[in-house]
Structures are given as C-alpha cells and as structure tokens.
JSON list of C-alpha atoms in Angstrom, two decimals:
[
{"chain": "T", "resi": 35, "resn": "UNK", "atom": "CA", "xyz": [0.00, 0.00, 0.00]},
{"chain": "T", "resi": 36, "resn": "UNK", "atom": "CA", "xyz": [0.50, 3.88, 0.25]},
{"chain": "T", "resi": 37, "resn": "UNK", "atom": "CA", "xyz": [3.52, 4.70, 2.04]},
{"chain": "T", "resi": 38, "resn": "UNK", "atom": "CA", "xyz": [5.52, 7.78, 3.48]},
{"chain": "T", "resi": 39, "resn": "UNK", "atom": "CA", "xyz": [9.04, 7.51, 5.39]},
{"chain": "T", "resi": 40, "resn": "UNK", "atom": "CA", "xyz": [10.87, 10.40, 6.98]},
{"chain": "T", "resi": 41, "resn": "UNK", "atom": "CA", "xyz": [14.22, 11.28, 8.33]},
{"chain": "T", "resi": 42, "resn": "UNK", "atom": "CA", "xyz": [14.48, 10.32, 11.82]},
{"chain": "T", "resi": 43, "resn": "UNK", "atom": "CA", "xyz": [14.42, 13.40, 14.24]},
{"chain": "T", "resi": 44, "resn": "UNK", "atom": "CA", "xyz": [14.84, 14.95, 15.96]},
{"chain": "T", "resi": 45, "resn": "UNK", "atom": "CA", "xyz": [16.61, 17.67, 14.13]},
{"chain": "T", "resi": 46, "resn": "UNK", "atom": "CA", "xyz": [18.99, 19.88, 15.78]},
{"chain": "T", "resi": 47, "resn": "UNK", "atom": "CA", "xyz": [19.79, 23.62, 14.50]},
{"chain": "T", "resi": 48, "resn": "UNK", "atom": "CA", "xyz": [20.92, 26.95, 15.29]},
{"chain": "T", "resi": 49, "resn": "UNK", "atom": "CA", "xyz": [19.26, 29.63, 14.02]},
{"chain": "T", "resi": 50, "resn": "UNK", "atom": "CA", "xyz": [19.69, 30.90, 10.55]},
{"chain": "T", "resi": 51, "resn": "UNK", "atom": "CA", "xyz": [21.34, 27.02, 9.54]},
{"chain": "T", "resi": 52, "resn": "UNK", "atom": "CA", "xyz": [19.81, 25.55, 6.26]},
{"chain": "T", "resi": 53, "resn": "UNK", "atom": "CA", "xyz": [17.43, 22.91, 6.96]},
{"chain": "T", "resi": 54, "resn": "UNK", "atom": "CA", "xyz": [16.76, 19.70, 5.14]},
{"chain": "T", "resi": 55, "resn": "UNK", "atom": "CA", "xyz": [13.92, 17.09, 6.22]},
{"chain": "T", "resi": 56, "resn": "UNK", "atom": "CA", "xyz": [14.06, 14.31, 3.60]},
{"chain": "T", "resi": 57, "resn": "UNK", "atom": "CA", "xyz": [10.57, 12.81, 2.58]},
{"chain": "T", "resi": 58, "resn": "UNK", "atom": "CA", "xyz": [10.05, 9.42, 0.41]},
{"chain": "T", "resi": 59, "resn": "UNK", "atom": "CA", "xyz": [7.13, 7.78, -0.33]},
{"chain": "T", "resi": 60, "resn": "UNK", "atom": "CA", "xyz": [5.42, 4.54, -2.66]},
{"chain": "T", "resi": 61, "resn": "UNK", "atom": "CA", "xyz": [2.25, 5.20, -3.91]},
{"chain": "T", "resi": 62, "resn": "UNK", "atom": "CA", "xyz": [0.58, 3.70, -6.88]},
{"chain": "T", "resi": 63, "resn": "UNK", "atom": "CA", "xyz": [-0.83, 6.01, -9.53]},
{"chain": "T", "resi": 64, "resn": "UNK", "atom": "CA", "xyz": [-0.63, 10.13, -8.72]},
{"chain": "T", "resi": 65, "resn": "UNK", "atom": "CA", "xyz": [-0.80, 11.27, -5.44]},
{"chain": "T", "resi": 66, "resn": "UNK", "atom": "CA", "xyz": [-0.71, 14.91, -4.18]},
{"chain": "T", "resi": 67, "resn": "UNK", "atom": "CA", "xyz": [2.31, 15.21, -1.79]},
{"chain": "T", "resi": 68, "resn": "UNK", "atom": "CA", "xyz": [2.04, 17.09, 1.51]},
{"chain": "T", "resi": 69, "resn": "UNK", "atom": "CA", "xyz": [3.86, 19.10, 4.51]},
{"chain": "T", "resi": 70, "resn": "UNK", "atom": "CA", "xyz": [2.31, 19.58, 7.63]},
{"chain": "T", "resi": 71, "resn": "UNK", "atom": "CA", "xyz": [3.59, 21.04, 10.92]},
{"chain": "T", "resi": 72, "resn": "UNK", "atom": "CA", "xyz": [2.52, 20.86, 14.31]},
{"chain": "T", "resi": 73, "resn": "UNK", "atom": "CA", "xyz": [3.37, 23.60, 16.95]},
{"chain": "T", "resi": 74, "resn": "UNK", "atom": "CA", "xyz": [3.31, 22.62, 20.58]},
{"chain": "T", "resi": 75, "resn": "UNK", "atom": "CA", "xyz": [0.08, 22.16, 21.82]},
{"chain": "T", "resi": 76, "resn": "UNK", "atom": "CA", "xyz": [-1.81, 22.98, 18.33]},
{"chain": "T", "resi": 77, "resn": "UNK", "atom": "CA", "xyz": [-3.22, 20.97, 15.63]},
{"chain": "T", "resi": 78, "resn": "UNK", "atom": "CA", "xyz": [-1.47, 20.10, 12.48]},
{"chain": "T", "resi": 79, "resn": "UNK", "atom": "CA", "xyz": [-1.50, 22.91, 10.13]},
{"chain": "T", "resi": 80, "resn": "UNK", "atom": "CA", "xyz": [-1.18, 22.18, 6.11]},
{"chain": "T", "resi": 81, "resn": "UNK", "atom": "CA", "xyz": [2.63, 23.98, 5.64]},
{"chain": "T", "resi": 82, "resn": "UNK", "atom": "CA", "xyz": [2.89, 23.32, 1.54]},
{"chain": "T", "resi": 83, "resn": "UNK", "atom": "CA", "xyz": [1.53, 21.35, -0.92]},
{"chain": "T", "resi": 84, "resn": "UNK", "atom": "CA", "xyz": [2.41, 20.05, -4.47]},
{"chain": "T", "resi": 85, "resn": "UNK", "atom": "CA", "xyz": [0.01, 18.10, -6.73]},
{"chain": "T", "resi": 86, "resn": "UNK", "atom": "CA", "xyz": [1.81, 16.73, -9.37]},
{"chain": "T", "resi": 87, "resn": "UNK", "atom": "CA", "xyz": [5.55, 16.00, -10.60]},
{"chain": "T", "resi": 88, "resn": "UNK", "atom": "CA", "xyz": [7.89, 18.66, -10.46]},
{"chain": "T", "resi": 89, "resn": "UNK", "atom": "CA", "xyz": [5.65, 21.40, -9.14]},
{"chain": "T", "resi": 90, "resn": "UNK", "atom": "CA", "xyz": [7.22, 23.43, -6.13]},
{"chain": "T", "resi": 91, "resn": "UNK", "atom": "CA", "xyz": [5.33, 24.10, -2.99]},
{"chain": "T", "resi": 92, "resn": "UNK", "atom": "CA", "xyz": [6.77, 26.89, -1.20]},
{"chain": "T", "resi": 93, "resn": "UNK", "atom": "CA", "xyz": [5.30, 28.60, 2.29]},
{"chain": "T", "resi": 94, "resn": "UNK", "atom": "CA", "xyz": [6.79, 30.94, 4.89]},
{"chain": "T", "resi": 95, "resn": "UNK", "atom": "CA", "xyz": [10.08, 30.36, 3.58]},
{"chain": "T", "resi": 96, "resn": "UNK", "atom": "CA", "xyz": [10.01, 26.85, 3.27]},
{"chain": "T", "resi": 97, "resn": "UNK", "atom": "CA", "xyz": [9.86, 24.72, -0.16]},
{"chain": "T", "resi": 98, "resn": "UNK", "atom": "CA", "xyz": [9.73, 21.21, -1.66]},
{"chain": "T", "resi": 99, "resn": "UNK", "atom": "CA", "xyz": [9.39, 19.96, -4.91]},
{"chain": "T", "resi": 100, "resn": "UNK", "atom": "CA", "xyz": [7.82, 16.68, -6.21]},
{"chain": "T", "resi": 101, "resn": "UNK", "atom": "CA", "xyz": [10.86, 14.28, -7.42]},
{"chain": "T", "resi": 102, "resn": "UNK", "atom": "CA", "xyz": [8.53, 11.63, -9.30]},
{"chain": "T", "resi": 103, "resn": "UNK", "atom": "CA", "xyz": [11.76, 10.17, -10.65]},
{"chain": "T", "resi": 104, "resn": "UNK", "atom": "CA", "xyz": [13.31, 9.73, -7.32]},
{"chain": "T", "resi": 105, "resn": "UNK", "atom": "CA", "xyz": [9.83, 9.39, -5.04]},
{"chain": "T", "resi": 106, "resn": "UNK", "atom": "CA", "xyz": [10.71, 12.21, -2.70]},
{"chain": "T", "resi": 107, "resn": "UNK", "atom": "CA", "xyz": [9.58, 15.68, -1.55]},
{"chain": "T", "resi": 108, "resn": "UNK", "atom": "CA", "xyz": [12.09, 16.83, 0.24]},
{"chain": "T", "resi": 109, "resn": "UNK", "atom": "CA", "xyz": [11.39, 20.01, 3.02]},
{"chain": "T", "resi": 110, "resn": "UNK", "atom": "CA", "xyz": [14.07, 22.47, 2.99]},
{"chain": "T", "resi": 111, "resn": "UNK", "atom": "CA", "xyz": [14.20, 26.46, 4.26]},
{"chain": "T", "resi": 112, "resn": "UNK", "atom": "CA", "xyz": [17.54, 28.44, 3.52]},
{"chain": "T", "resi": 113, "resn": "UNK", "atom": "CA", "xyz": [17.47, 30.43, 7.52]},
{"chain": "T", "resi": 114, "resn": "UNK", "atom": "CA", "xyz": [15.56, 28.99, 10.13]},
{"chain": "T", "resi": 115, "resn": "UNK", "atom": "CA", "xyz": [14.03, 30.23, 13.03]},
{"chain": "T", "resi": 116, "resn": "UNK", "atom": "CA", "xyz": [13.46, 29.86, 16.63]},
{"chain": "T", "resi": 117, "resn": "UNK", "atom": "CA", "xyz": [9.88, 29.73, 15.96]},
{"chain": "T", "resi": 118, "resn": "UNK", "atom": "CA", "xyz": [10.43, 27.19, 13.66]},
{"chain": "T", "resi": 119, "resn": "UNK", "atom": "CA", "xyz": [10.53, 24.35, 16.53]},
{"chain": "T", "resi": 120, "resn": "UNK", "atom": "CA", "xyz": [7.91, 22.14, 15.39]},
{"chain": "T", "resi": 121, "resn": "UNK", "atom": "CA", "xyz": [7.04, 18.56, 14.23]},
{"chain": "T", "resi": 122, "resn": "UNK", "atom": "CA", "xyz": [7.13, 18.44, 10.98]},
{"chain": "T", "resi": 123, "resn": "UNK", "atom": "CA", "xyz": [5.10, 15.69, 9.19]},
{"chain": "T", "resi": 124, "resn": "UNK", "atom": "CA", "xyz": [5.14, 14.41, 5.01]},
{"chain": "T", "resi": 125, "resn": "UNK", "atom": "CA", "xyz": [1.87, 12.95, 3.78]},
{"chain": "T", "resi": 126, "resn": "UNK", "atom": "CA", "xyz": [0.55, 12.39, 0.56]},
{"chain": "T", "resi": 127, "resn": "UNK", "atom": "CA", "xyz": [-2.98, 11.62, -0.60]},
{"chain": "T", "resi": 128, "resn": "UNK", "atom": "CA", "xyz": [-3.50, 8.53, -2.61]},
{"chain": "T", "resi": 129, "resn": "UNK", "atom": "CA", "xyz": [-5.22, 9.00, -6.11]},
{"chain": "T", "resi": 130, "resn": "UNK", "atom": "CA", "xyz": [-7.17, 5.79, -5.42]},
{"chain": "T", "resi": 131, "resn": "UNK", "atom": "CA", "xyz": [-8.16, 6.00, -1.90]},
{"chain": "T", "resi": 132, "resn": "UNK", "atom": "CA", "xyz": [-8.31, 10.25, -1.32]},
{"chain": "T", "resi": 133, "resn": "UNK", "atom": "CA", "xyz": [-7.12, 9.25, 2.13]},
{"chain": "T", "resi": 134, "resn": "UNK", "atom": "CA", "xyz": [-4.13, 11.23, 3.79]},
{"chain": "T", "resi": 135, "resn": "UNK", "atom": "CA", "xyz": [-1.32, 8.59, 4.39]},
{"chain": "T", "resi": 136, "resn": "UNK", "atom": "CA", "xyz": [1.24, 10.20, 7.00]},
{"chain": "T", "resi": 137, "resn": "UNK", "atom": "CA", "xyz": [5.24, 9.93, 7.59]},
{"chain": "T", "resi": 138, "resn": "UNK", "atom": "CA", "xyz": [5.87, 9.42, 11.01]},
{"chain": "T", "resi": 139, "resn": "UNK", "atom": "CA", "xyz": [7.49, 12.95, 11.83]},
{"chain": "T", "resi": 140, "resn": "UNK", "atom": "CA", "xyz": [10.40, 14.86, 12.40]},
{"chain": "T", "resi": 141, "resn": "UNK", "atom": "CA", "xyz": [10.81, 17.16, 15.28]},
{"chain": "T", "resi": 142, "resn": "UNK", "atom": "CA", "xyz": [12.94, 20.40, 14.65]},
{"chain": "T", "resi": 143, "resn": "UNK", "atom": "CA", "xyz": [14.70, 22.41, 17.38]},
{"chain": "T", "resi": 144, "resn": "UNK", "atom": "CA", "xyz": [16.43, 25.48, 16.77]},
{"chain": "T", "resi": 145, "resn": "UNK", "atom": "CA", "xyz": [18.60, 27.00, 18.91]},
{"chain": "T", "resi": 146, "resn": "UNK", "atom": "CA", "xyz": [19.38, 30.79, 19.38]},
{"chain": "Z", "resi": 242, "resn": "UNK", "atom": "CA", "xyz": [-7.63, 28.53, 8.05]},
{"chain": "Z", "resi": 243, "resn": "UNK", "atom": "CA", "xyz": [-10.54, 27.23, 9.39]},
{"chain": "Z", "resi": 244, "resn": "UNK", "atom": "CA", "xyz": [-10.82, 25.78, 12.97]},
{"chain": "Z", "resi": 245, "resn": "UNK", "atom": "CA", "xyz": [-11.60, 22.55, 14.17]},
{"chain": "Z", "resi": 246, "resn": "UNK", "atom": "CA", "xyz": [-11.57, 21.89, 18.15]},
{"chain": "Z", "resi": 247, "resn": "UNK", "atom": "CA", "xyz": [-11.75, 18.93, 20.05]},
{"chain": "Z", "resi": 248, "resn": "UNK", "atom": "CA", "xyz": [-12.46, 18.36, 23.93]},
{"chain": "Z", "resi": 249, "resn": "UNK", "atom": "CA", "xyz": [-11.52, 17.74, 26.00]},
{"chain": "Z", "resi": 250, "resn": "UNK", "atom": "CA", "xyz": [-7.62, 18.05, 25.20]},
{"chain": "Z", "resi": 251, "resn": "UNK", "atom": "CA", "xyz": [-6.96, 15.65, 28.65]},
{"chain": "Z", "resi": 252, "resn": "UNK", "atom": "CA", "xyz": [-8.48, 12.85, 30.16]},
{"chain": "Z", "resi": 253, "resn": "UNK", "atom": "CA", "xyz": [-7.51, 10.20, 32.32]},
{"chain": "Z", "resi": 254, "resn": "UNK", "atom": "CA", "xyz": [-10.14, 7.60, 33.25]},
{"chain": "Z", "resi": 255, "resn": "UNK", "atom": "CA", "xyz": [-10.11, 4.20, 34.86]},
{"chain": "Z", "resi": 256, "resn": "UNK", "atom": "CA", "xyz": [-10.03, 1.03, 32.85]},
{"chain": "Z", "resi": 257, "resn": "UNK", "atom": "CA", "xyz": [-13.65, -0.14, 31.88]},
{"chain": "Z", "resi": 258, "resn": "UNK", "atom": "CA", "xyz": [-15.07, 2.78, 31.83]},
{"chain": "Z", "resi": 259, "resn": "UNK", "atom": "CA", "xyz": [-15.98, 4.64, 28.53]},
{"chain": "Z", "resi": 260, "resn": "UNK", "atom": "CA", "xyz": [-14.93, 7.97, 27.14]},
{"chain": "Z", "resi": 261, "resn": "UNK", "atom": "CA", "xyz": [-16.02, 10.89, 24.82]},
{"chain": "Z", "resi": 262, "resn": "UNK", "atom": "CA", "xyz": [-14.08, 12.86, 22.30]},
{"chain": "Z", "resi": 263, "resn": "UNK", "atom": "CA", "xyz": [-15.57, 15.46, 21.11]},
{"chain": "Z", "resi": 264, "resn": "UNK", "atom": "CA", "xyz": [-14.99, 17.45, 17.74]},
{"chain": "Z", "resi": 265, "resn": "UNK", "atom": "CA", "xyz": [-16.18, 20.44, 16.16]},
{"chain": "Z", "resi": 266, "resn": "UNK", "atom": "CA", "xyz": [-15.59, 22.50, 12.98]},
{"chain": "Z", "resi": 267, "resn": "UNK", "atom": "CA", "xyz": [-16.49, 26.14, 14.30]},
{"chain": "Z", "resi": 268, "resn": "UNK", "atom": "CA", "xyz": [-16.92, 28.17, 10.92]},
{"chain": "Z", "resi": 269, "resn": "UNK", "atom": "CA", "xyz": [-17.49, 25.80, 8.12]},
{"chain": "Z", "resi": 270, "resn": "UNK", "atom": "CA", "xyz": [-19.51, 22.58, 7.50]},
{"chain": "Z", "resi": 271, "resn": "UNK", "atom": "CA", "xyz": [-17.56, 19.40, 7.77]},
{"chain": "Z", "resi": 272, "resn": "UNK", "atom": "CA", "xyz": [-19.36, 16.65, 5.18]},
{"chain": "Z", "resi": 273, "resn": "UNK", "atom": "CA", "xyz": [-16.03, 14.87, 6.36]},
{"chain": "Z", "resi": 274, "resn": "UNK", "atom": "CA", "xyz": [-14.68, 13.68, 9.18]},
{"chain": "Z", "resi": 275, "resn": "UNK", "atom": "CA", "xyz": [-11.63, 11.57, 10.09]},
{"chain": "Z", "resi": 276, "resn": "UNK", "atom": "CA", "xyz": [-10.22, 9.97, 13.76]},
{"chain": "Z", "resi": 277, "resn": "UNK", "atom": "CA", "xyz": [-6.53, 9.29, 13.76]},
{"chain": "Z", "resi": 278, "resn": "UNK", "atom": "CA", "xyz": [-4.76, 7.89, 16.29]},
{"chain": "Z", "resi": 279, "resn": "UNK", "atom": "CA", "xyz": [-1.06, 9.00, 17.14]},
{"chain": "Z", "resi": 280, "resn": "UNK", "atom": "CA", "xyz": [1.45, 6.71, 18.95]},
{"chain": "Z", "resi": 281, "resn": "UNK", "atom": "CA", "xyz": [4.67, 8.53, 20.63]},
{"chain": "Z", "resi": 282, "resn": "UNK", "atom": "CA", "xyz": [7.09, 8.93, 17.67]},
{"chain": "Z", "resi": 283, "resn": "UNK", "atom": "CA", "xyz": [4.80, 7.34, 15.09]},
{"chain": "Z", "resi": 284, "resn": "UNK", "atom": "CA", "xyz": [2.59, 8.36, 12.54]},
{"chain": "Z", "resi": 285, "resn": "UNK", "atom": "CA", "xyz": [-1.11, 9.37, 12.98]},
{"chain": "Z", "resi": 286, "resn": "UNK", "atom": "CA", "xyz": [-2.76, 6.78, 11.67]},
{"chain": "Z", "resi": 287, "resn": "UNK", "atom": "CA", "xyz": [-6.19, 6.85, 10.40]},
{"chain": "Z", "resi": 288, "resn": "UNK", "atom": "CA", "xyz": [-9.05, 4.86, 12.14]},
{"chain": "Z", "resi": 289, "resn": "UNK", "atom": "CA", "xyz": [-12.48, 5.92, 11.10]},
{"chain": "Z", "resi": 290, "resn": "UNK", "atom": "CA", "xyz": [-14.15, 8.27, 7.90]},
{"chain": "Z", "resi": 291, "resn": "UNK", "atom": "CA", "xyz": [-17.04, 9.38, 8.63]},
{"chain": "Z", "resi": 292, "resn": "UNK", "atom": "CA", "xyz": [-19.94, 11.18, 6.68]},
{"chain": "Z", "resi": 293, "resn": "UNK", "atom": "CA", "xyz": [-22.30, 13.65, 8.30]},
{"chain": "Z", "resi": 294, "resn": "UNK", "atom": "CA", "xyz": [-25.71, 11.35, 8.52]},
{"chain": "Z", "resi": 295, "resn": "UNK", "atom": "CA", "xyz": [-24.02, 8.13, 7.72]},
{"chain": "Z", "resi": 296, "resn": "UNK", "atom": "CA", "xyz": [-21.98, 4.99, 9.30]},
{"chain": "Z", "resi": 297, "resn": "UNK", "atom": "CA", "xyz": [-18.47, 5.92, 9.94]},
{"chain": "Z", "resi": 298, "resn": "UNK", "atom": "CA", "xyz": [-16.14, 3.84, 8.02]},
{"chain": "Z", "resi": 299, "resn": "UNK", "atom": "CA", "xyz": [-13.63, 2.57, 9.77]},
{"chain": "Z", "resi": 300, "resn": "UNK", "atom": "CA", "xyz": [-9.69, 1.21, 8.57]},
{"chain": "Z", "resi": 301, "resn": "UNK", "atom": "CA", "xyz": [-8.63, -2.54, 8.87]},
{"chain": "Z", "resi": 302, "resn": "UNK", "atom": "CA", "xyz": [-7.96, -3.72, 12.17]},
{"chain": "Z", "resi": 303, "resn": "UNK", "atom": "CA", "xyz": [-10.07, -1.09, 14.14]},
{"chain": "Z", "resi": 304, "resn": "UNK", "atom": "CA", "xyz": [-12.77, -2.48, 16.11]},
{"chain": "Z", "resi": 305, "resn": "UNK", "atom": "CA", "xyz": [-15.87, -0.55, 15.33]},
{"chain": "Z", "resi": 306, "resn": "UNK", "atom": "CA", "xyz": [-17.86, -2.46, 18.35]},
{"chain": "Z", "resi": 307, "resn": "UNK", "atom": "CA", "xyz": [-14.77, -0.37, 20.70]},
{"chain": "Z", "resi": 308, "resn": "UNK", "atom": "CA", "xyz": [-14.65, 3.20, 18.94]},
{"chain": "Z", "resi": 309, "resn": "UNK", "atom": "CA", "xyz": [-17.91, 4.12, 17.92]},
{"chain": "Z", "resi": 310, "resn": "UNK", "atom": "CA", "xyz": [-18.43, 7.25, 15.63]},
{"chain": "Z", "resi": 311, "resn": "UNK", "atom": "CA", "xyz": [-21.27, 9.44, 15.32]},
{"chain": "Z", "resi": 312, "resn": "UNK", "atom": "CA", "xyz": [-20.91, 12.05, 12.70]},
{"chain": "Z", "resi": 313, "resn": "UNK", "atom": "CA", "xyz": [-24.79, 13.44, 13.82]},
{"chain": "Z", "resi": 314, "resn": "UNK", "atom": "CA", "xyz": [-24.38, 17.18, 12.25]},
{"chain": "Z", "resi": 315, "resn": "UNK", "atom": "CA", "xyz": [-22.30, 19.32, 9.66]},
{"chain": "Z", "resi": 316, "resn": "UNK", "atom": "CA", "xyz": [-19.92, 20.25, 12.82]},
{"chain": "Z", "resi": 317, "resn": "UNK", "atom": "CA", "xyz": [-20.14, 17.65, 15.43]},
{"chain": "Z", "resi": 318, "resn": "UNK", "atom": "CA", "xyz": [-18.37, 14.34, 15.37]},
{"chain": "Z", "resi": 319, "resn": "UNK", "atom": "CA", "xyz": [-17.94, 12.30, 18.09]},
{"chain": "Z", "resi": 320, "resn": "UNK", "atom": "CA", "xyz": [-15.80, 9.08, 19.06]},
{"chain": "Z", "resi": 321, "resn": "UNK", "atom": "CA", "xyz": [-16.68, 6.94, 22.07]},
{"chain": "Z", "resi": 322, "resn": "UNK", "atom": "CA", "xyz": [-13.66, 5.08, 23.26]},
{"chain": "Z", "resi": 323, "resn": "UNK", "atom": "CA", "xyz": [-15.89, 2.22, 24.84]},
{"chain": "Z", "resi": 324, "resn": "UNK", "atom": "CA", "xyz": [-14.46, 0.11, 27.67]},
{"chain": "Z", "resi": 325, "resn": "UNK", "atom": "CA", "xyz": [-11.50, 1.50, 28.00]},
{"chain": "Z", "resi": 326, "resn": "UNK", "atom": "CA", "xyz": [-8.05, -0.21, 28.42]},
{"chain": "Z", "resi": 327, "resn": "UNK", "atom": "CA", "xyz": [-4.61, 0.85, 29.12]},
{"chain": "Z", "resi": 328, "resn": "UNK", "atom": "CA", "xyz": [-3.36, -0.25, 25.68]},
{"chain": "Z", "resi": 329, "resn": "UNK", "atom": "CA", "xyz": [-6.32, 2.66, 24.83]},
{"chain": "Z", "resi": 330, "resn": "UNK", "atom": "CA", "xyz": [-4.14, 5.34, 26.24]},
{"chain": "Z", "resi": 331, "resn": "UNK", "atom": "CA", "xyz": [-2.80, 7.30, 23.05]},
{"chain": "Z", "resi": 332, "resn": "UNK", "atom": "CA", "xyz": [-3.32, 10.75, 21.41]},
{"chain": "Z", "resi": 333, "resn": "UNK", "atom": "CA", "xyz": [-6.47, 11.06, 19.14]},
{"chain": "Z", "resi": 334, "resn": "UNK", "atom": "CA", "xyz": [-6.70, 13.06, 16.42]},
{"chain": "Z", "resi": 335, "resn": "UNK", "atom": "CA", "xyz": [-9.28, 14.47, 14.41]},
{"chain": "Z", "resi": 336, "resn": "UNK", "atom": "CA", "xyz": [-9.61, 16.13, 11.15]},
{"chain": "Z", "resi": 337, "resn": "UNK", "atom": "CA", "xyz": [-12.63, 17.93, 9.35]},
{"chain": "Z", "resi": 338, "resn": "UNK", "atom": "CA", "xyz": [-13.31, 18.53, 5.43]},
{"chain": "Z", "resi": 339, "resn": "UNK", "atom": "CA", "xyz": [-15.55, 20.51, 3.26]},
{"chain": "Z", "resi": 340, "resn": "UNK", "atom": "CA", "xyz": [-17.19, 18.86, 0.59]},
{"chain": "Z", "resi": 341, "resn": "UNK", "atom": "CA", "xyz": [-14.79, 17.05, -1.94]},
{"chain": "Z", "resi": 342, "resn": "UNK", "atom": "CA", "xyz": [-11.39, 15.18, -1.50]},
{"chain": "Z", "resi": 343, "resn": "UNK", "atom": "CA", "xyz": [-9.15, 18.23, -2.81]},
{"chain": "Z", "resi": 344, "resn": "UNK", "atom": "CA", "xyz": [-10.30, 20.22, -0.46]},
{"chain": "Z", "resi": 345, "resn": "UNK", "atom": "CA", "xyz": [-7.91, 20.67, 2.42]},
{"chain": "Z", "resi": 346, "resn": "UNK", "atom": "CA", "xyz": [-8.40, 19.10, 5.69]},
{"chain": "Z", "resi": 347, "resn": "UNK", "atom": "CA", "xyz": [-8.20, 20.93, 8.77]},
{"chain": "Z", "resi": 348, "resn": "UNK", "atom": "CA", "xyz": [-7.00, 19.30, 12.24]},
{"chain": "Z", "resi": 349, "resn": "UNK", "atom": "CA", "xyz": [-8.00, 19.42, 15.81]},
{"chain": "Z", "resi": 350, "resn": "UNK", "atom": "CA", "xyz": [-5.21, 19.69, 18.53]},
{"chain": "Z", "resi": 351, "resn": "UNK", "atom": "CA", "xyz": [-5.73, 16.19, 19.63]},
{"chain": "Z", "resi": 352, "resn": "UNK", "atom": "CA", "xyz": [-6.81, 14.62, 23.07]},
{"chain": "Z", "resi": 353, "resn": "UNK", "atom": "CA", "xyz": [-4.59, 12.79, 25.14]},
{"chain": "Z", "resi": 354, "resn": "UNK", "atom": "CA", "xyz": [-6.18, 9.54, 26.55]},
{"chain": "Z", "resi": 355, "resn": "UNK", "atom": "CA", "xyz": [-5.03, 7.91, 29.77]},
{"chain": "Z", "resi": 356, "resn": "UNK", "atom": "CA", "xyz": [-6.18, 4.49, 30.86]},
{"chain": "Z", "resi": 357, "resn": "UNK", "atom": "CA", "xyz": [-5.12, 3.84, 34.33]}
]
C-alpha cells in the first residue's frame, strides 16, 4: 500500500542554519504530496503542498518539490528560526483512496 | 484557516469505563470527518471516515464495536472510546473537510487519553 518515510528526528539547528527534512514515499498512480507542521500544543497545520511531478510548494520560507523520478519531496528552508521548533510531518494523498497517508514525523529544534 | 476543536484536550479515566471525544468544525460545514490515532514517535494513523448522517467507516484492524463514531451534524463528530483499556491510552486526532477530496483538511489539537 501507500507509504511515506521520513528522516528520523529529531533535528537539531541553530538559528539561521539551512534545513533539510528528507521525505520518500510509494504510492501507486498520482498522489498529491504534503507538509504539515505541528506547533506545541496545536493541531497540524497544512505547511505546503504540491500536486503533481515537479511542481514546487513553497510557504513561509520553506519549499519542496515533487521528485517523481526519485519518489521524494524533500522540506528544505535556507534560515531557520526559533519559531520554527515544530514537528514536521510528510503525507501524501493517494489517487485511489483520497485518504491522507502520514510519515511518522520529524521534530525540529532550533537554537538561538 | 478554518478551525476545528476537540475536547476535552486531557483525560484520564479508569479502565472499563468509557470515554467521549468530542470534535467540532467552528466556521465551516464538515461533510467529512476523520479519527486518527497518534502513537509517541509514530505516525497518525487513520481509524475511522465518517460522513455527516451516515456509518463511519472505519480502517482494517479497528474495532468498530470499541470506537464508535457518530458524525450526527455538519460540525459535530464524536468518538466513544468504549471500555476502555490501558493499551487505549494514546493521542487522538481528528480532522474535518468541506465537501470534496481536494479540499484541504483541517485538524483538531488532539486529546490525550489515559487508561489507568
């Protein structure tokens, strides 16, 4: 079945670093490819999306692009942030089944 | 984006007994609700669809009988964590959607479930 695998956190940084979270998944058919974060204490909140290969979702500084020829949608951001700390979570939603499939997180701290 | 609460965020209960989540979309009308259930340092994994007015569909390997779904209005869902057992104790999720898959979902902050 549907599948999403994530870097294991959690992910250590100081402020202004360049952040990569790397994202994978098997689907069959086309599936729309999703980033999610979760602040402490709130609900997940959709970060960026992309619906089909090669397009480039990009939000609040961060940005991943669908690799179909390689699976992945990596998460990167060029400076983060203190208020960046977050879990960070890759999903994609099956073309068959229109059911969001989640990777199992990655939890970013970054340090002053 | 548009809200969706759940209550209460806490609860701790003792085994056997039977608990109520509570979720809500406060300014738009969910046709669509899902129940995911999050494990510490795992994935949320889905348990239950359900449709406003209709049976709540649940995954493969979650026992309807134990975490009954009632999707009774366009902003109310509710799961019932029935008999309740320490390997119960988790974080529950849930997750509200207009009218058609594309449309984005939108997710509660979760309730943390302890089983003593």
């Amino acid at each position: 079945g549907d599948s999403v695998t994530q870097m294991e956190g959690p992910v250590t940084l100081s402020e202004e670093a360049f952040l990569t979270i790397n994202c994978t998944y098997t689907a069959t058919g086309y599936p729309s490819l999703f980033w999610y974060v979760q602040y402490p204490g709130e609900g997940l909140q959709l970060l960026l999306k992309a619906t089909k290969a090669d397009d480039k979702g990009s939000n609040k500084g961060f940005e991943a692009t669908y690799r179909k020829e390689t699976t992945s949608f990596h998460l990167e951001k060029g400076s983060v942030q203190v208020s960046d700390s977050a879990v960070y979570f890759c999903a994609l939603r099956g073309s068959n089944t229109g059911k969001l499939i989640f990777g199992q997180g990655t939890t970013l701290q970054v340090k002053p | 984006g548009a809200v969706v609460s759940q209550h209460p965020s806490r609860v701790i209960c003792k085994s056997g007994t039977s608990v109520k989540i509570e979720c809500r979309s406060l300014d738009f009308q969910a046709t669509t609700m899902f129940w995911y259930r999050q494990f510490p340092k795992k994935s949320l994994m889905l348990m239950a669809t359900s449709n406003e007015g209709s049976k709540a569909t649940y995954e493969q390997g979650v026992e309807k009988d134990k975490f009954l779904i009632n999707h009774a209005s366009l902003t109310l869902s509710t799961l019932t964590v029935t008999s309740a057992h320490p390997e119960d104790s988790s974080f529950y999720i849930c997750s509200a959607r207009e009218a058609g898959e594309k449309n984005e979902q939108f997710f509660g902050p979760g309730t943390r479930l302890t089983v003593l």
